[in-house]
Amino acid sequence: MPRTTESPATGSSSRLPSLTGIRFIAAVLVFLHHGIWVNVFSDQDVVSFYRDLFINAGHVGVSFFFILSGFVLTWSARKKDTFGRYLRRRVAKVYPNHVVTFVAALLLLSTATQWHQAVPNLLLIQSWFPRYDVLFSVNPPSWSLACEVLFYLSFPLLLRRVNKIRVERLWWWAGGTVAAVFAVAVFAQFVLPADPAMPDGQPIGLYQFWFVYAFPPVRALDFLLGILLAKLVLNGRWIRVGVGPAALLFLACYALAGELPYVYGLNAATIIPLALLVPAAAVADTEGRRTFLRGRLATWLGEVSYAFYLVHVVVLIWVRGKLGHPQGWDVATGILLLAGGLVLSLLVAWALHAWVENPAMRRWSKPKADRAAAHRKPGTAAGSGAESGSGAGADAGSDDAGSGSAREPARTV
């Protein structure tokens, strides 16, 4: 395949602020999905409309974060990095926020949590268990972090293998990975049992849902796709697809997902437009094209998106419990309550980002000797640069080459 773009002029050191801005949009989709679970509307027609509109929103957000994770880790990979230093940065970025929100969820929400639920969640291994009460225990969105743990551990090996692929074959590998995502959904639909059903009313079997949506080796396909897409851009092989056309295609595929069997809406239905959107935004940044995602506010929202992702369910459930009124409210009041929940979640996320996430990165992301050397250089700080951030995710965590400075639906995201 002939070259269709120029290689990024500054290579993997280029900043990708548009990807940071998109992160918050993906996190808000996850938030809106969880609005189904807290149910603030009393009119059942409105409840049904809201559910139909946002039932796949959380799934999309998670898929985006997983693809983004592979993309930005590859974009910001350091040639002389050691595995220990790389993993130290990832742990420092992801785990402190997880521990704080884990404790907050236990204190505020999980009065009946058992040890067999709490321990896998704390250790971020819950996604390996096909049990609803384990997978979505304590702070439900943290299930995606268990997938990210596998991604982080496997990334050096995956990148080494991908680097051996001839450039002209990268598109074939990307297409094969997308085909594998569809094959997983087909396998789940026709081979895996539909019983038992999902306890939360989603129209799919528990084992089908777990295998397609939460099983870490399967979700590694999204991560691998992100790696391949980054290599395509870095090698000047990206096609001329802009952010606008990719976004329009996403909206069309999102609408189509509601008409397909539910198992395809978990990932397959929107995997192609998401795979186009991430590199399109990256190329726009490397070429210096302005997008609405590059502004100061959009960048800040993206930077707090990981914290927002982890706190929003705790905030929503706690506030809903305090408000009472189990039958819900009228449409206007319900919308105001959701908006208030979003703002409150954002404020809590800002505090978590400022008082936990950033200090943890400064304190633990680099060895003591490196931190001392950084302080001797003007304008340098631990945790700055291409690897200071994380995806929300639902990211939910990634090296933030896309940062301007960085992770899931009813309860199941």
mmCIF file of C-alpha atoms in Angstrom, residues 34 37 95 97-127 131-145 309-318 408 410-413:
data_model
loop_
_atom_site.group_PDB
_atom_site.id
_atom_site.type_symbol
_atom_site.label_atom_id
_atom_site.label_comp_id
_atom_site.label_asym_id
_atom_site.label_seq_id
_atom_site.Cartn_x
_atom_site.Cartn_y
_atom_site.Cartn_z
ATOM 1 C CA HIS A 34 -24.711 4.666 34.242
ATOM 2 C CA TRP A 37 -28.813 2.351 36.438
ATOM 3 C CA TYR A 95 -3.183 2.411 41.426
ATOM 4 C CA ASN A 97 -6.662 6.600 42.373
ATOM 5 C CA HIS A 98 -7.982 3.038 42.387
ATOM 6 C CA VAL A 99 -7.189 2.540 46.080
ATOM 7 C CA VAL A 100 -8.794 5.827 47.109
ATOM 8 C CA THR A 101 -12.009 5.187 45.138
ATOM 9 C CA PHE A 102 -12.042 1.560 46.347
ATOM 10 C CA VAL A 103 -12.045 2.736 49.963
ATOM 11 C CA ALA A 104 -14.613 5.453 49.227
ATOM 12 C CA ALA A 105 -16.935 2.934 47.571
ATOM 13 C CA LEU A 106 -16.619 0.531 50.494
ATOM 14 C CA LEU A 107 -17.417 3.271 52.996
ATOM 15 C CA LEU A 108 -20.242 4.937 51.065
ATOM 16 C CA LEU A 109 -21.856 2.143 49.048
ATOM 17 C CA SER A 110 -20.765 -1.429 49.621
ATOM 18 C CA THR A 111 -22.145 -2.268 53.029
ATOM 19 C CA ALA A 112 -22.602 -5.958 52.126
ATOM 20 C CA THR A 113 -19.371 -6.546 50.193
ATOM 21 C CA GLN A 114 -17.792 -9.941 50.908
ATOM 22 C CA TRP A 115 -14.075 -10.704 50.930
ATOM 23 C CA HIS A 116 -14.326 -12.776 47.745
ATOM 24 C CA GLN A 117 -15.593 -9.640 46.001
ATOM 25 C CA ALA A 118 -13.343 -7.028 47.604
ATOM 26 C CA VAL A 119 -10.007 -8.825 47.297
ATOM 27 C CA PRO A 120 -10.116 -9.406 43.504
ATOM 28 C CA ASN A 121 -11.238 -5.811 43.037
ATOM 29 C CA LEU A 122 -8.431 -4.405 45.156
ATOM 30 C CA LEU A 123 -5.869 -6.564 43.329
ATOM 31 C CA LEU A 124 -7.388 -5.713 39.921
ATOM 32 C CA ILE A 125 -8.030 -9.299 38.884
ATOM 33 C CA GLN A 126 -11.851 -9.157 38.988
ATOM 34 C CA SER A 127 -12.286 -9.253 35.210
ATOM 35 C CA ARG A 131 -19.286 -13.739 38.063
ATOM 36 C CA TYR A 132 -21.379 -10.601 38.089
ATOM 37 C CA ASP A 133 -20.946 -10.015 41.829
ATOM 38 C CA VAL A 134 -17.145 -10.156 41.477
ATOM 39 C CA LEU A 135 -16.738 -8.413 38.139
ATOM 40 C CA PHE A 136 -18.720 -5.332 39.208
ATOM 41 C CA SER A 137 -17.973 -5.375 42.916
ATOM 42 C CA VAL A 138 -17.088 -2.367 45.100
ATOM 43 C CA ASN A 139 -16.449 0.379 42.463
ATOM 44 C CA PRO A 140 -17.883 -1.128 39.248
ATOM 45 C CA PRO A 141 -15.874 0.853 36.633
ATOM 46 C CA SER A 142 -12.603 -0.475 38.025
ATOM 47 C CA TRP A 143 -13.159 -3.775 36.155
ATOM 48 C CA SER A 144 -11.489 -2.205 33.112
ATOM 49 C CA LEU A 145 -8.325 -1.582 35.115
ATOM 50 C CA TYR A 309 -14.188 7.726 35.353
ATOM 51 C CA LEU A 310 -13.399 6.212 38.740
ATOM 52 C CA VAL A 311 -15.488 8.539 40.923
ATOM 53 C CA HIS A 312 -18.686 9.062 38.945
ATOM 54 C CA VAL A 313 -20.482 5.832 39.897
ATOM 55 C CA VAL A 314 -19.751 6.370 43.587
ATOM 56 C CA VAL A 315 -21.084 9.929 43.322
ATOM 57 C CA LEU A 316 -24.191 8.941 41.352
ATOM 58 C CA ILE A 317 -25.205 6.085 43.636
ATOM 59 C CA TRP A 318 -24.467 7.977 46.844
ATOM 60 C CA GLU A 408 -17.017 2.115 31.995
ATOM 61 C CA ALA A 410 -26.080 0.247 33.851
ATOM 62 C CA ARG A 411 -23.736 -1.048 36.530
ATOM 63 C CA THR A 412 -21.873 -3.211 34.075
ATOM 64 C CA VAL A 413 -19.327 -0.892 32.552
#
